[in-house]
């Protein structure tokens, strides 16, 4: 059985950033559902359109996988949704104990410093 | 929110359910999960819990599962209500226990049911009550046959309901017939909670129930519900033609006054659904297995909105099972944002150790289904 990890980031660029960090470890994008470890199948959206919005992107995580690990990287589409997305999707997983690591990745910009977000995240 | 009859239940040893804990129940409770995860068993357990002094409910309960005509004997049916003990060869006489705990305005706190099989000879009174001949032949006096006994041991929060804190009652059955239940000691019917169960086959089987419960239909706004199934429905009546048995008739714009039987399953299902809910007393429990059966996807939202509104108005608590994502969405949609706490879903699954249960609150259900599009089943 592979080891599982779950990472929630703020936006699509951060997903790509995390992928670049992990790819040297042999982690490859999973394109087809059949190739994905079934543990993460509950995180695949099954309903289109989201909120009836035909233009909205489906909130599908990027799944990275190698022989030993599968990691789901999820864009929360905004720092305000980081905790919601993490908690909601954690509920969907069948055996949370099997997840060896859950992380929230905060980026740094002029308005928003990761240090200032920590108390909010802790509170949630 | 008005106090619910059940706010939490625990079930252990009933059918395949092991150490199942359903906590923080809502007015509308949706049970989802794979086949054989125990959804229907939860409804059955609730029907037993509602009648803690009436072991006869076990007979009704096993008949509902087998569409009214049991292939196996009644002892076999009861034996398989205790799955863990039943997994042995049938020649072995088994003993088993299942335990229930409940919290809420219904004052029952615990119910322990002890099941034991025996070989014995029915006494003359039991012979007289024999429901039919044994294996196609008359029962011989003194014939030894297999039997089973169920002992109910309820524990109440208040002794006002019973002179004894633990008032026992038993049901005794033999291989091919059952004798009426009798209570040990002084006869007491006990305190019970009004409950009704609807299965996917109820509308075909429970014609008597349907007729007897339908008078409420004429006094309520449930006609609007029937119009969701057929816009040409103008009224509903009980009538007897030529002195025949009273039956339900639908006044229809195109058909005139036509018996309910000429309409499709969906209409009969709707009438039974409405009639059953409206017949329950305040605080009662409605148990619906496969709630979506017979209802077209397009009508689900309106039907469930009626169901949820009626349950709130009449303070009925509802438990439903479903395999349908459309039904789940319609139930979630039926709850307004202000009152979404009313609706709760539980996902059941069986592991090696126990029956696992995940709870989804109303707002979480909204987010997971309508924002993230995830499949909770």
XYZ file of C-alpha atoms in Angstrom:
501
model
C 0.000 0.000 0.000
C 1.225 3.445 -0.856
C 1.623 6.255 1.629
C -0.854 9.090 1.208
C -0.429 12.828 1.550
C -2.825 15.716 1.186
C -1.806 19.295 0.517
C -4.096 22.320 0.214
C -2.755 25.450 -1.438
C -4.197 28.857 -2.248
C -4.457 28.789 -6.039
C -3.539 27.045 -9.305
C -0.056 28.584 -9.392
C 0.696 27.136 -6.014
C -0.420 23.717 -7.241
C 2.138 23.958 -10.006
C 4.780 25.172 -7.547
C 4.178 22.168 -5.305
C 4.369 19.858 -8.284
C 7.770 21.294 -9.265
C 9.010 20.706 -5.749
C 7.814 17.096 -5.701
C 8.638 15.960 -9.228
C 12.362 15.397 -8.471
C 11.177 12.649 -6.112
C 9.679 10.740 -9.023
C 6.143 12.005 -8.424
C 4.219 12.105 -11.699
C 0.858 13.636 -12.594
C -2.001 11.164 -12.736
C -4.057 11.894 -15.831
C -6.519 9.002 -15.920
C -8.799 7.938 -13.123
C -7.974 4.278 -13.711
C -4.345 4.969 -12.814
C -5.189 6.745 -9.570
C -4.897 4.939 -6.261
C -8.565 4.328 -5.299
C -7.972 5.836 -1.875
C -8.327 9.309 -3.382
C -11.330 8.544 -5.626
C -13.755 10.259 -3.186
C -12.017 13.581 -3.915
C -12.932 13.495 -7.604
C -15.917 15.768 -8.325
C -18.794 13.930 -9.964
C -21.107 16.779 -10.736
C -20.911 19.411 -13.400
C -21.453 22.350 -13.481
C -20.335 23.435 -10.009
C -23.014 25.731 -8.539
C -24.588 25.722 -12.001
C -21.743 27.859 -13.364
C -20.843 26.638 -16.862
C -17.604 28.633 -16.896
C -16.291 27.556 -13.530
C -13.395 25.097 -13.305
C -14.043 21.820 -11.587
C -12.326 21.722 -8.228
C -10.282 18.616 -8.933
C -7.030 18.096 -7.050
C -3.796 17.423 -8.885
C -2.820 13.874 -8.036
C 0.857 12.992 -7.976
C 1.921 9.401 -7.698
C 4.921 7.114 -7.752
C 5.420 3.533 -6.620
C 5.424 4.416 -2.940
C 3.352 7.590 -2.523
C 0.194 9.304 -3.735
C -0.265 12.992 -2.945
C -3.349 15.086 -3.668
C -2.735 18.802 -4.124
C -5.856 20.894 -3.928
C -6.371 24.519 -4.834
C -8.638 26.258 -2.354
C -9.135 29.211 -4.716
C -8.308 31.790 -2.066
C -6.783 31.865 1.389
C -10.199 32.222 3.023
C -11.152 28.737 1.842
C -7.974 26.932 2.921
C -9.390 25.476 6.104
C -12.833 24.703 4.670
C -11.399 22.769 1.750
C -8.998 20.863 3.982
C -11.621 19.877 6.531
C -14.359 19.080 4.007
C -12.179 16.840 1.918
C -10.712 15.133 4.953
C -14.253 14.032 5.819
C -14.589 12.434 2.414
C -11.579 10.159 2.796
C -12.451 6.707 4.004
C -9.559 6.237 6.384
C -7.950 9.442 7.517
C -5.508 7.463 9.637
C -3.939 6.224 6.408
C -2.889 9.770 5.458
C 0.651 10.238 6.692
C 0.655 13.984 6.171
C -1.838 16.806 5.700
C -0.487 20.232 4.875
C -1.595 23.742 4.094
C 0.779 25.752 1.911
C 0.684 29.519 2.355
C 2.374 31.824 -0.099
C 3.670 35.239 0.737
C 2.564 38.468 -0.828
C 2.557 42.149 0.061
C -0.846 42.121 1.710
C -0.724 38.779 3.361
C 2.110 37.313 5.391
C 2.051 33.615 6.260
C 2.934 34.451 9.862
C -0.195 36.525 10.223
C -2.344 33.663 8.948
C -1.105 31.087 11.415
C -3.326 32.174 14.327
C -6.407 32.086 12.043
C -5.552 28.617 10.797
C -4.931 27.384 14.308
C -8.260 28.776 15.404
C -10.052 26.891 12.652
C -35.500 23.179 17.172
C -38.134 21.083 18.892
C -36.790 18.240 20.993
C -36.328 15.182 18.839
C -37.494 11.747 19.897
C -34.026 10.436 19.121
C -30.895 12.566 19.292
C -28.483 9.646 19.394
C -28.738 5.890 19.006
C -26.253 3.092 19.448
C -26.752 -0.371 18.007
C -24.659 -3.438 18.680
C -25.269 -7.036 17.609
C -28.397 -6.451 15.553
C -28.022 -8.011 12.087
C -24.595 -6.949 10.796
C -24.392 -3.772 12.886
C -21.530 -3.673 15.384
C -20.927 -0.801 17.792
C -22.670 1.654 15.497
C -23.119 5.109 16.967
C -25.393 7.607 15.209
C -24.839 10.848 17.073
C -26.371 14.291 16.742
C -29.385 13.134 14.752
C -31.523 15.618 12.848
C -35.193 15.911 11.978
C -34.423 14.339 8.584
C -31.723 11.677 8.650
C -30.348 10.282 5.401
C -28.509 6.970 5.477
C -26.124 6.260 2.620
C -23.490 3.609 2.006
C -22.677 0.590 -0.123
C -24.895 -2.453 -0.372
C -24.790 -4.471 2.848
C -23.437 -1.535 4.815
C -26.432 -1.789 7.168
C -28.747 1.042 6.130
C -31.942 -0.998 6.148
C -30.842 -2.675 9.371
C -30.721 0.736 11.040
C -34.339 1.359 10.045
C -35.272 -2.059 11.409
C -33.440 -1.382 14.644
C -35.342 1.887 15.013
C -38.665 0.099 14.512
C -37.700 -2.214 17.381
C -36.528 0.687 19.540
C -39.856 2.442 19.076
C -41.665 -0.510 20.623
C -39.440 -1.653 23.461
C -42.229 -3.568 25.213
C -43.513 -5.250 22.089
C -41.353 -8.099 20.756
C -44.088 -8.806 18.184
C -42.543 -6.006 16.161
C -39.779 -8.480 15.252
C -42.286 -10.516 13.271
C -43.514 -7.479 11.341
C -39.942 -6.391 10.818
C -38.689 -9.658 9.268
C -41.797 -9.896 7.060
C -41.168 -6.427 5.667
C -37.736 -7.538 4.480
C -39.095 -10.544 2.653
C -42.009 -8.761 0.942
C -44.538 -10.449 3.184
C -43.927 -14.045 2.145
C -41.091 -15.702 3.962
C -39.134 -18.389 2.153
C -37.454 -19.410 5.376
C -39.135 -20.312 8.644
C -39.793 -17.647 11.215
C -37.081 -19.087 13.471
C -34.549 -18.804 10.671
C -35.621 -15.219 10.004
C -35.215 -14.272 13.643
C -31.928 -16.153 13.930
C -30.439 -14.091 11.113
C -31.266 -10.910 12.988
C -28.287 -11.943 15.111
C -25.801 -12.369 12.298
C -22.677 -12.940 14.339
C -24.222 -15.817 16.277
C -26.090 -17.222 13.276
C -22.898 -17.984 11.360
C -22.777 -21.606 12.458
C -24.548 -24.708 11.213
C -28.281 -24.572 11.584
C -28.438 -27.672 13.772
C -26.720 -25.788 16.579
C -29.093 -24.050 18.948
C -27.778 -20.558 19.488
C -28.100 -17.804 22.058
C -27.399 -14.197 21.191
C -27.925 -10.665 22.425
C -28.285 -7.315 20.770
C -28.181 -4.021 22.572
C -29.570 -0.616 21.765
C -29.052 2.713 23.477
C -31.031 5.814 22.765
C -31.072 9.467 23.815
C -33.687 12.093 23.122
C -37.182 12.961 24.279
C -38.288 9.315 24.039
C -37.498 8.159 27.578
C -36.002 4.784 26.649
C -32.306 4.672 27.390
C -31.394 1.054 26.780
C -32.968 -1.998 25.264
C -31.325 -5.384 25.526
C -32.825 -8.223 23.498
C -31.867 -11.783 24.320
C -32.491 -14.476 21.730
C -32.362 -18.180 22.518
C -33.290 -21.272 20.541
C -34.625 -24.469 22.037
C -36.230 -27.780 21.186
C -39.620 -28.099 22.787
C -43.221 -29.101 22.594
C -45.809 -26.365 22.145
C -48.366 -26.394 24.907
C -52.034 -26.726 24.133
C -52.616 -22.966 24.159
C -49.797 -22.405 21.714
C -51.123 -25.245 19.531
C -54.491 -23.538 19.380
C -52.822 -20.357 18.157
C -50.779 -22.140 15.563
C -51.064 -20.055 12.415
C -51.072 -22.974 10.015
C -50.390 -26.618 9.683
C -46.836 -27.783 9.953
C -45.176 -28.639 6.638
C -48.544 -29.321 5.055
C -49.713 -31.732 7.704
C -51.568 -31.316 10.939
C -49.449 -30.785 13.985
C -49.243 -33.837 16.168
C -49.787 -33.258 19.839
C -46.545 -33.721 21.717
C -44.335 -33.218 18.661
C -40.923 -31.817 19.540
C -39.954 -28.905 17.347
C -37.463 -26.114 17.146
C -38.399 -22.854 18.765
C -36.937 -19.511 19.684
C -37.600 -16.946 22.357
C -36.949 -13.226 22.361
C -36.693 -11.431 25.663
C -36.932 -7.636 25.722
C -35.283 -5.853 28.633
C -35.921 -2.109 28.336
C -34.397 0.445 30.659
C -36.230 3.757 31.013
C -35.079 7.079 32.371
C -38.193 7.434 34.427
C -40.066 4.817 36.365
C -43.279 6.738 35.772
C -43.723 4.646 32.683
C -43.476 1.372 34.533
C -43.782 0.258 38.053
C -40.654 -1.773 37.581
C -37.597 -0.056 36.098
C -36.951 -3.063 33.893
C -40.151 -4.599 32.707
C -39.553 -7.729 30.654
C -41.573 -9.027 27.764
C -41.083 -12.065 25.572
C -42.031 -13.491 22.234
C -41.974 -17.235 21.699
C -42.055 -18.778 18.229
C -41.883 -22.319 16.869
C -40.394 -23.541 13.625
C -43.378 -23.016 11.418
C -45.865 -20.982 13.349
C -45.894 -18.479 16.098
C -47.861 -18.284 19.226
C -49.007 -14.851 20.358
C -46.539 -13.110 22.565
C -47.098 -13.000 26.254
C -45.568 -10.909 28.976
C -43.825 -12.382 31.945
C -45.622 -11.408 35.072
C -48.283 -8.749 35.037
C -49.293 -7.762 31.536
C -48.170 -4.309 30.466
C -48.272 -2.916 27.009
C -45.681 -0.362 27.915
C -44.781 2.996 26.493
C -44.101 3.141 22.786
C -43.321 5.634 20.093
C -45.592 5.961 17.091
C -43.635 4.736 14.090
C -44.288 3.538 10.554
C -42.028 1.892 8.019
C -42.298 2.237 4.265
C -40.376 -0.158 2.046
C -40.118 -0.064 -1.747
C -42.990 -2.592 -1.774
C -45.247 -0.979 0.796
C -47.565 0.614 -1.695
C -48.307 -2.800 -3.159
C -48.720 -4.626 0.115
C -50.285 -2.267 2.597
C -53.655 -1.635 1.030
C -55.411 -1.850 4.352
C -52.892 0.526 5.872
C -53.357 2.848 2.945
C -57.144 2.891 3.249
C -57.146 3.314 6.991
C -54.621 6.120 6.949
C -55.967 8.034 4.027
C -58.648 10.043 5.758
C -55.995 12.548 6.781
C -55.283 13.161 3.133
C -58.604 14.860 2.686
C -57.973 17.275 5.509
C -54.557 18.411 4.483
C -52.750 20.217 1.734
C -51.284 16.968 0.454
C -53.294 17.338 -2.735
C -50.518 19.655 -3.861
C -48.113 16.749 -3.452
C -50.206 14.563 -5.734
C -50.275 17.331 -8.328
C -46.509 17.050 -8.529
C -47.042 13.586 -9.910
C -49.911 14.445 -12.168
C -50.949 18.041 -12.759
C -54.457 16.932 -13.743
C -55.300 15.625 -10.284
C -58.157 17.668 -8.851
C -59.081 15.759 -5.733
C -58.879 12.584 -3.747
C -61.791 10.725 -2.172
C -62.638 7.566 -0.314
C -65.685 6.006 -1.909
C -67.617 2.775 -2.048
C -69.455 1.858 -5.221
C -72.356 -0.605 -5.258
C -71.883 -1.298 -1.597
C -68.383 -2.664 -2.236
C -65.358 -2.093 -0.053
C -64.315 1.540 0.271
C -61.381 2.438 -1.917
C -59.358 5.498 -2.800
C -60.434 7.404 -5.883
C -58.680 10.238 -7.636
C -60.638 12.992 -9.290
C -58.797 13.623 -12.512
C -59.379 16.296 -15.121
C -59.123 13.841 -18.010
C -60.207 10.541 -16.452
C -63.004 11.719 -14.200
C -63.210 9.833 -10.888
C -60.850 6.882 -11.251
C -59.608 4.351 -8.706
C -56.076 4.852 -7.427
C -55.094 1.484 -8.876
C -55.294 2.770 -12.459
C -52.574 5.307 -11.758
C -48.906 4.431 -11.848
C -46.713 3.280 -8.993
C -45.545 6.839 -8.419
C -49.031 8.073 -7.576
C -49.677 5.162 -5.228
C -46.319 5.726 -3.617
C -47.141 9.428 -3.122
C -50.515 8.669 -1.585
C -49.002 6.141 0.783
C -46.141 8.482 1.668
C -48.489 11.341 2.463
C -51.052 9.171 4.222
C -48.423 7.503 6.372
C -46.737 10.699 7.466
C -50.016 12.401 8.234
C -51.203 9.447 10.301
C -48.284 9.670 12.724
C -48.677 11.329 16.075
C -46.493 14.285 17.061
C -43.015 13.061 17.881
C -43.505 9.962 15.737
C -40.909 8.295 13.582
C -41.195 7.677 9.843
C -38.784 5.123 8.393
C -38.469 5.009 4.600
C -36.302 2.470 2.848
C -35.099 3.571 -0.595
C -36.952 6.846 -0.464
C -36.536 7.547 -4.182
C -38.402 4.450 -5.405
C -41.262 5.237 -7.760
C -40.595 8.972 -7.867
C -39.354 10.510 -11.086
C -36.179 12.552 -10.737
C -38.002 15.729 -11.794
C -40.525 15.346 -8.975
C -38.010 14.529 -6.224
C -37.367 18.078 -5.059
C -41.040 19.001 -4.706
C -41.944 15.703 -3.066
C -39.134 15.962 -0.555
C -39.890 19.613 0.144
C -43.421 18.561 1.026
C -42.039 15.735 3.151
C -39.595 17.959 5.038
C -42.160 20.716 5.592
C -44.784 18.257 6.784
C -42.278 16.589 9.123
C -41.359 19.953 10.643
C -44.944 21.058 10.994
C -46.034 17.823 12.623
C -42.806 17.292 14.581
C -42.128 13.955 12.943
C -38.588 12.600 12.780
C -37.679 10.868 9.528
C -35.001 8.317 8.672
C -34.500 7.423 5.018
C -32.077 5.272 3.078
C -31.064 5.989 -0.472
C -28.667 4.911 -3.183
C -29.638 7.806 -5.377
C -27.548 10.931 -5.735
C -30.562 12.764 -7.154
C -32.581 11.867 -4.068
C -29.775 13.025 -1.801
C -29.546 16.351 -3.633
C -33.299 16.808 -3.555
C -33.392 16.198 0.191
C -30.554 18.643 0.784
C -32.268 21.209 -1.442
C -35.532 20.724 0.414
C -33.985 22.329 3.467
C -33.666 26.085 3.556
C -30.303 27.515 4.536
C -31.700 28.748 7.849
C -32.891 25.310 8.801
C -30.270 23.111 7.249
C -29.367 21.751 10.673
C -32.570 19.780 10.326
C -30.982 17.577 7.703
C -28.135 15.226 8.473
C -26.581 12.417 6.444
C -24.738 9.388 7.753
C -22.443 7.253 5.642
C -22.227 3.680 6.878
C -19.457 1.207 6.118
C -18.382 -2.110 7.562
C -14.823 -2.622 8.759
C -13.263 -5.649 10.449
C -13.890 -4.179 13.881
C -17.188 -2.325 13.670
C -19.804 -0.492 11.650
C -18.234 2.857 10.894
C -20.374 5.940 10.551
C -19.489 9.341 9.173
C -21.799 12.248 9.896
C -22.419 15.062 7.423
C -24.144 18.156 8.760
C -26.540 20.176 6.614
C -24.078 22.928 5.708
C -21.339 20.405 4.967
C -23.747 18.509 2.721
C -24.475 21.725 0.841
C -20.805 22.462 0.329
C -19.772 18.933 -0.636
C -22.609 18.406 -3.079
C -23.321 21.813 -4.576
C -19.905 23.489 -4.387
C -17.456 20.620 -4.706
C -19.669 18.126 -6.559
C -18.410 15.187 -4.490
C -20.243 11.898 -4.197
C -21.016 11.002 -0.582
C -22.406 7.543 -1.278
